[in-house]
XYZ file of C-alpha atoms in Angstrom:
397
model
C -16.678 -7.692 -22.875
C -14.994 -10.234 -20.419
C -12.084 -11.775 -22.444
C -11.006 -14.119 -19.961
C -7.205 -13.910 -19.283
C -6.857 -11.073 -21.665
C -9.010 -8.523 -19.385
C -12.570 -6.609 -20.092
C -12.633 -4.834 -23.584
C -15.198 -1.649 -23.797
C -15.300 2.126 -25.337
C -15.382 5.193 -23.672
C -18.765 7.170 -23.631
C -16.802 10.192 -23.322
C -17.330 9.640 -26.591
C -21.070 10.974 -26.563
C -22.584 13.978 -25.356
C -23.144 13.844 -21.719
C -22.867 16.339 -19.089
C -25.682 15.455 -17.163
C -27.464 12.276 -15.528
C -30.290 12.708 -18.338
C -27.658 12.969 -21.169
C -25.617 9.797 -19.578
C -28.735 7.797 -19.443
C -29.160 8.676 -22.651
C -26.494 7.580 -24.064
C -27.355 4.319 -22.360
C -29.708 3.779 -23.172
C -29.545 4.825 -27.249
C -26.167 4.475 -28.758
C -24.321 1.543 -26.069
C -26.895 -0.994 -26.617
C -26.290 -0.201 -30.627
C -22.636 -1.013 -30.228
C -23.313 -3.961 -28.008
C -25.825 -5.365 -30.406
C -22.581 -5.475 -33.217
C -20.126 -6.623 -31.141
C -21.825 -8.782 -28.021
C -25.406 -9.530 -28.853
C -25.461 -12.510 -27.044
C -23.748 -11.621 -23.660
C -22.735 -8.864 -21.244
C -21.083 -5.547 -22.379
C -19.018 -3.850 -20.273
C -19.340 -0.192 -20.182
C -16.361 2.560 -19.906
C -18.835 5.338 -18.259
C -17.841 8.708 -18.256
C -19.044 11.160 -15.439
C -19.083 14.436 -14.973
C -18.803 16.320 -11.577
C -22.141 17.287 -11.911
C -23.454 14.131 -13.035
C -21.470 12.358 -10.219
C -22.799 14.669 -7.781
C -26.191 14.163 -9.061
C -26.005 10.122 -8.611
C -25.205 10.438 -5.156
C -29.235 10.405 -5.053
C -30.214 6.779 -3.759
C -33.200 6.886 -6.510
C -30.928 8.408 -9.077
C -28.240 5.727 -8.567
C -30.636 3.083 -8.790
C -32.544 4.356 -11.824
C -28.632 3.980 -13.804
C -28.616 0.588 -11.655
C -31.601 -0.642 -13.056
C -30.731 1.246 -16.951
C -27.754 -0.733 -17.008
C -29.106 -4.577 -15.684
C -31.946 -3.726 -18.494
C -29.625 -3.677 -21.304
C -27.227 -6.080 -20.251
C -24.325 -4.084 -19.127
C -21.865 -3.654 -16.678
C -19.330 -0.948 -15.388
C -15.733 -1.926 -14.903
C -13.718 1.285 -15.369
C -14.815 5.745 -15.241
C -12.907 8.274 -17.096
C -12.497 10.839 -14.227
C -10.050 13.307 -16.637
C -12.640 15.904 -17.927
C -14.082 17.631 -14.807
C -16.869 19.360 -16.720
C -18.345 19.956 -20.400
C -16.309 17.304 -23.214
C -18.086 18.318 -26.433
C -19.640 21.087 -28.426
C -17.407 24.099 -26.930
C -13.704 25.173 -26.618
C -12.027 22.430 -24.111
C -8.633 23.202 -25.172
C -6.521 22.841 -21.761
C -9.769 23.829 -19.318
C -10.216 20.025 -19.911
C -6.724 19.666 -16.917
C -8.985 22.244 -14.735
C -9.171 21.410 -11.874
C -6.056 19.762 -11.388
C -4.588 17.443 -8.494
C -3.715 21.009 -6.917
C -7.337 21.598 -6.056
C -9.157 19.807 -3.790
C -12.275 20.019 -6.109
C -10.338 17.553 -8.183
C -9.896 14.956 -5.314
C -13.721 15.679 -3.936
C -14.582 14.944 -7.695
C -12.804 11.591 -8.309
C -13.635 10.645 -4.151
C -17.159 10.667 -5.455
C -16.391 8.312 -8.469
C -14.676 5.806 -6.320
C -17.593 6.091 -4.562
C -20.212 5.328 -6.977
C -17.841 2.902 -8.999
C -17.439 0.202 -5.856
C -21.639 0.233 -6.095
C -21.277 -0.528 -9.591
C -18.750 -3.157 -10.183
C -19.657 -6.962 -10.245
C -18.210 -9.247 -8.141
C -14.659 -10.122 -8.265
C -13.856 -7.166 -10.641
C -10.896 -4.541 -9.738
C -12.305 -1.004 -10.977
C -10.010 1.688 -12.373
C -10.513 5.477 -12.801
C -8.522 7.230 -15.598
C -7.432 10.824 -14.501
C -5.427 14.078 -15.842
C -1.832 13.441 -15.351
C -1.441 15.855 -12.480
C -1.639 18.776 -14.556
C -0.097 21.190 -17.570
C 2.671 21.499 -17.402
C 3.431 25.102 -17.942
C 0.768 25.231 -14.951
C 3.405 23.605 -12.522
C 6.238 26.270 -11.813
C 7.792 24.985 -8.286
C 8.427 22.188 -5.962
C 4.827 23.305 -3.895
C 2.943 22.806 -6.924
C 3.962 19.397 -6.941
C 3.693 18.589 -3.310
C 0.167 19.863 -3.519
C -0.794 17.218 -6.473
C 1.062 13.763 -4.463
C -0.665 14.901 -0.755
C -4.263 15.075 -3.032
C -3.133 11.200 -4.486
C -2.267 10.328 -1.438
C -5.628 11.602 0.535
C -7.138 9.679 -2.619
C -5.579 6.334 -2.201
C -6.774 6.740 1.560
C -9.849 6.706 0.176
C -9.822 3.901 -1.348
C -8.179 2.147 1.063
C -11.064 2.643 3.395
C -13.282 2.076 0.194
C -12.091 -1.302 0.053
C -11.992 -2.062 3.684
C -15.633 -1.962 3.512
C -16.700 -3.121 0.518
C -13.981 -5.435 -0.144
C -13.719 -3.725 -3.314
C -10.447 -2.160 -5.244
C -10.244 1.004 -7.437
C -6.656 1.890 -8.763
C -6.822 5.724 -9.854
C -5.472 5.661 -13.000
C -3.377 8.576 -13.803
C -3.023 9.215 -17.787
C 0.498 10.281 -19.111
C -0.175 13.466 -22.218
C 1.967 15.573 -24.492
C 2.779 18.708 -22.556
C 1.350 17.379 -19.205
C 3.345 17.207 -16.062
C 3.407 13.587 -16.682
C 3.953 13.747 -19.888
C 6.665 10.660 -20.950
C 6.787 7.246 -19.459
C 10.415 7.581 -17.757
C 8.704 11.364 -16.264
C 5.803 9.225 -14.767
C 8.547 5.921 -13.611
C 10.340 9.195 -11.957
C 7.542 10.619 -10.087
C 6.070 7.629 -8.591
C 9.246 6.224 -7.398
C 10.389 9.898 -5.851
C 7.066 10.246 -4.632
C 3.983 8.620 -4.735
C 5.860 5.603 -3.606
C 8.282 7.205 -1.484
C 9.072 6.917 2.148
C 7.053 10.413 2.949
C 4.368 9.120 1.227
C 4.215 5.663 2.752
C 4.485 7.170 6.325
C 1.241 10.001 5.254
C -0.873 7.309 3.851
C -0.022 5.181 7.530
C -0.447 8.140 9.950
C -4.466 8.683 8.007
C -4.983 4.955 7.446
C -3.907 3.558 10.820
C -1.551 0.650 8.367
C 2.006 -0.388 9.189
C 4.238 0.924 6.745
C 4.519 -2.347 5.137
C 0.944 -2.100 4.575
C 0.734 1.266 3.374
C 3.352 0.996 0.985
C 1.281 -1.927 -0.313
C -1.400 -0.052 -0.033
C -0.211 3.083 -2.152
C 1.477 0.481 -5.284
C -2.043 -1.461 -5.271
C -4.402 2.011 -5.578
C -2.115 3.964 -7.663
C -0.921 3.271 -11.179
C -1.308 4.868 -15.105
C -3.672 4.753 -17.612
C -1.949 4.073 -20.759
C -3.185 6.042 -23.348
C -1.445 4.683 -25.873
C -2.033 8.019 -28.907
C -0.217 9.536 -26.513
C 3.155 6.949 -25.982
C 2.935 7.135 -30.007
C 2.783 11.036 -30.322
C 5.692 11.087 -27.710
C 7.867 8.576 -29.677
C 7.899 6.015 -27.156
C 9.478 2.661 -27.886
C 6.375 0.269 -27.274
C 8.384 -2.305 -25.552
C 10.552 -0.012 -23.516
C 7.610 1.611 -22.416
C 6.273 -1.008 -20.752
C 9.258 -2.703 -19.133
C 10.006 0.849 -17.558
C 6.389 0.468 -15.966
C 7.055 -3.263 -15.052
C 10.616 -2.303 -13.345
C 8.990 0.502 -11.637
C 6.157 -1.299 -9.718
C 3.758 0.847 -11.454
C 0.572 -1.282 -12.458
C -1.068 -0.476 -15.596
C -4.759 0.219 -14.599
C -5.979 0.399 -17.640
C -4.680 0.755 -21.572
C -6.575 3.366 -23.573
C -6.551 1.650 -27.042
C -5.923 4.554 -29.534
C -3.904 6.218 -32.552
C -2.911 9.438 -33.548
C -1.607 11.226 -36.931
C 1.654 10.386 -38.040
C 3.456 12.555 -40.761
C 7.235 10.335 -41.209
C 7.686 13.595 -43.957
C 6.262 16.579 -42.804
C 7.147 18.862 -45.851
C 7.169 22.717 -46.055
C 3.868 23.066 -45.965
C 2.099 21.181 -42.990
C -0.747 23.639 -42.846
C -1.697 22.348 -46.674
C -2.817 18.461 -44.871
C -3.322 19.015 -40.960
C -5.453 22.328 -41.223
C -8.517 20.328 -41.424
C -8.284 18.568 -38.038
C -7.474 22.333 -35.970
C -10.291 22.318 -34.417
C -11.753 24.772 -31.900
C -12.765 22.271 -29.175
C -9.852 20.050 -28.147
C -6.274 20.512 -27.653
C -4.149 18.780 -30.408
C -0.183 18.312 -29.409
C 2.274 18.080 -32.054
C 5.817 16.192 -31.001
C 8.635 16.885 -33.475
C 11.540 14.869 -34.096
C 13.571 16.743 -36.302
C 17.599 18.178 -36.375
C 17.451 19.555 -33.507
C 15.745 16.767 -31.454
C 12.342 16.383 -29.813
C 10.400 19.991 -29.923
C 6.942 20.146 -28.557
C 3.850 22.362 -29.322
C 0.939 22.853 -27.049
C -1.477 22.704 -30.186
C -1.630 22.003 -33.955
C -2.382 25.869 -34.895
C 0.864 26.769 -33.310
C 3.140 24.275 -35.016
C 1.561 24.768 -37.832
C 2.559 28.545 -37.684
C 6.397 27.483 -37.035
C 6.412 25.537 -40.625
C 7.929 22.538 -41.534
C 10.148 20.654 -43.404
C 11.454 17.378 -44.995
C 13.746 16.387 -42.527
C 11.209 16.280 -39.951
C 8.836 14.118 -38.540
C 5.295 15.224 -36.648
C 2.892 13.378 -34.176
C 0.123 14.533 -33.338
C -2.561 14.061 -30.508
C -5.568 13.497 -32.693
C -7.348 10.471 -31.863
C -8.102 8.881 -34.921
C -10.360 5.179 -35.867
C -8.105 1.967 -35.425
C -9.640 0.434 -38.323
C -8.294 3.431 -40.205
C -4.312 3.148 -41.418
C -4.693 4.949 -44.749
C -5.200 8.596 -44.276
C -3.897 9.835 -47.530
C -1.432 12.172 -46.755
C -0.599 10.957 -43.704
C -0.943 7.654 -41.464
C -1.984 7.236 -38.201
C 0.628 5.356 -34.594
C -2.379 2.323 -34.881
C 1.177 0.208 -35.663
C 1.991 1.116 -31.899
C -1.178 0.095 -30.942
C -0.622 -2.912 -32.453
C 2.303 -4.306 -31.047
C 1.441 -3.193 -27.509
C -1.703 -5.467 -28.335
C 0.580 -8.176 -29.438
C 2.105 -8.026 -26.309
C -0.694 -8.223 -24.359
C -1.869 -11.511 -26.610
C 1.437 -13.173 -25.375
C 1.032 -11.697 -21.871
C -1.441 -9.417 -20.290
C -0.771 -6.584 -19.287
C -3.815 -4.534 -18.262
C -6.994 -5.925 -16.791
C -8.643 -3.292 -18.505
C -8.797 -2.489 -22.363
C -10.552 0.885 -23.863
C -11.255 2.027 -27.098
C -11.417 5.754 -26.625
C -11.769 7.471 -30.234
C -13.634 10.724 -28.797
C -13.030 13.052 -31.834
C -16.094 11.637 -34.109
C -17.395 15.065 -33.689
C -14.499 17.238 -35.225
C -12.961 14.357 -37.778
C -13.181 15.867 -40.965
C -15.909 14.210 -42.908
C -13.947 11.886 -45.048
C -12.674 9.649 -42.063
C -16.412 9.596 -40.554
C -18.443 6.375 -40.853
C -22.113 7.111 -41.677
C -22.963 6.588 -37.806
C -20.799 6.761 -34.503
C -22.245 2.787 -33.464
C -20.765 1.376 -36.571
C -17.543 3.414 -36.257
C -17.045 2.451 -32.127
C -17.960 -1.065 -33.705
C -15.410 -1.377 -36.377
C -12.811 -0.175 -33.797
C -13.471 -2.965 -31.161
C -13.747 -5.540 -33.701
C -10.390 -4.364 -35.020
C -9.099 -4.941 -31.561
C -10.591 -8.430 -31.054
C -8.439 -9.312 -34.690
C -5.131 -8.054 -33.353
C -5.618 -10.245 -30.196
C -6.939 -13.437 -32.161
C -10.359 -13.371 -31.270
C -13.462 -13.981 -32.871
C -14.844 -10.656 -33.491
């Protein structure tokens, strides 16, 4: 939905099953136009699409492209943003960490989100700047020397060539979008600040992206701050403690533009108790990976999933987060509550000033939520969220 100043508000459709051009279609075709019809009856919807690498690859078809073309114009919608972070399969098998496979190490990861760039500046309106969310480099216990991480910034770079020459000939921009995570080598907001500045932003940098481009330095430095920027998922800030407003003056002082906020919450337990496993066993699922940040006596501690800080106990002086994406119309949770406050005031924020031109509901857990925080169907549930949204920024939902 076009909000005016305040950006283009959608949901992610990594929300629904779809691998495959048929399954995206399908989703299209059955369950978009059902949240459109509750939210924007009467005018254009944008749409956050999730693609595969297979689907992807499969759209480079001319007919196939057009077919989603024409899918899309049919039910009044419109693509303004692609989550390019799971590679393959999202739903209905393990995902765990596979999900950060491949990386911005392998050059199937840069072919991969090439090939979104390319389809996304054939799908964007007029006038809109596209963004493509992305794993945040890697995992971190992946990433065990200095090559590891000159492999990931020459990939970004070669990608924000890319896009340079995208929009050279289109007259088109895509930022790639990459998306801080617990445990991730981007994992906090001052790690990200760190690595673009060192980096992706750095002289080296600059004079790589000028030598492939044929831009002046000046131009290429321009070049690499306008393509490159975060997604800010903003369960994840929560689940890391992050001070909302910190957060986002660290981004601002950095240069670093905010591509697009992912508009979530996670589980919050302020008193975690002896016995965490008694609440939080019901959300360890098998499919996705759920990181737990403690702040407790002895500081920040960080697991890599809910099963394993459930096996190192608890306690009352300690407080969990955890990277379970939960509804934002959702606050009481019995046991627990969920970071929607965080969510909250970065939306407040964003009502006094924008700071994204791109806003994303991205609740893609429906399928594991334990039954008593489901809504009867997924439509009504993706619904409730955005209208939830369109409260906290004083609009009319």
């Amino acid at each position: 939905m076009n909000l005016g100043d305040l950006g283009h508000l959608t949901y992610c459709t990594n929300i629904h099953r779809g691998e495959t051009c048929d399954e995206v279609e399908r989703a299209l075709r059955r369950h978009v136009p059902a949240v459109k019809a509750r939210v924007a009856p009467d005018r254009p919807f944008g749409v956050g699409l999730r693609l595969s690498a297979a689907a992807a690859a499969a759209l480079a078809d001319p007919e196939r492209f057009a077919g989603l073309q024409a899918l899309l114009d049919r039910h009044g919608l419109y693509v303004f943003t692609i989550n390019g972070f799971p590679y393959g399969p999202f739903h209905g098998q393990p995902v765990k960490e596979t999900v950060y496979r491949p990386d911005w190490r392998d050059d199937a990861r840069l072919v991969y989100t090439d090939a979104l760039a390319d389809l996304l500046v054939r799908l964007l309106p007029p006038g809109l700047t596209g963004s493509i969310s992305s794993v945040p480099g890697s995992f971190k216990p992946w990433i065990t020397a200095p090559d590891d991480v000159e492999a990931m910034v020459e990939r970004l770079v070669r990608h924000a060539g890319h896009l340079v020459r995208l929009r050279d000939e289109t007259g088109r921009t895509v930022v790639l979008a990459l998306e801080p995570e617990p445990c991730c080598f981007l994992e906090t907001v001052a790690e990200t600040a760190a690595f673009f500045h060192e980096h992706l932003f750095a002289p080296a940098a600059v004079s790589r992206l000028a030598a492939t481009t044929g831009l002046g330095r000046g131009e290429a430095e321009e070049a690499l701050r306008r393509h490159l920027g975060v997604c800010l998922d903003l369960c994840h800030a929560a689940v890391e403690f992050e001070d909302p407003d910190m957060m986002l003056d660290t981004l601002h002082a950095a240069g670093i533009p905010i591509a697009k906020i992912q508009l979530t919450a996670g589980l919050m337990l302020p008193d975690v108790g002896p016995e965490p496993a008694a609440v939080l066993r019901p959300f360890a699922d098998a499919v996705y990976l759920h990181q737990v940040v403690e702040r407790g006596p002895a500081g920040i501690r960080r697991f890599t999933d809910l099963d394993a800080a459930i096996a190192a106990g608890g306690g009352h002086d300690r407080e969990w987060r955890v990277h379970f994406h939960v509804p934002l119309f959702l606050n009481d949770l019995g046991a627990f509550g969920s970071t929607r406050y965080f969510t909250a005031a970065v939306l407040a924020r964003h009502r006094r000033r924008p700071l994204s031109p791109h806003l994303e509901v991205e609740t893609y857990t429906w399928e594991v939520l334990p039954e008593a925080q489901r809504t009867p169907d997924v439509a009504t549930g993706i619904a409730r969220e955005l209208a939830w949204v369109m409260r906290q920024l004083a609009l009319a939902a």
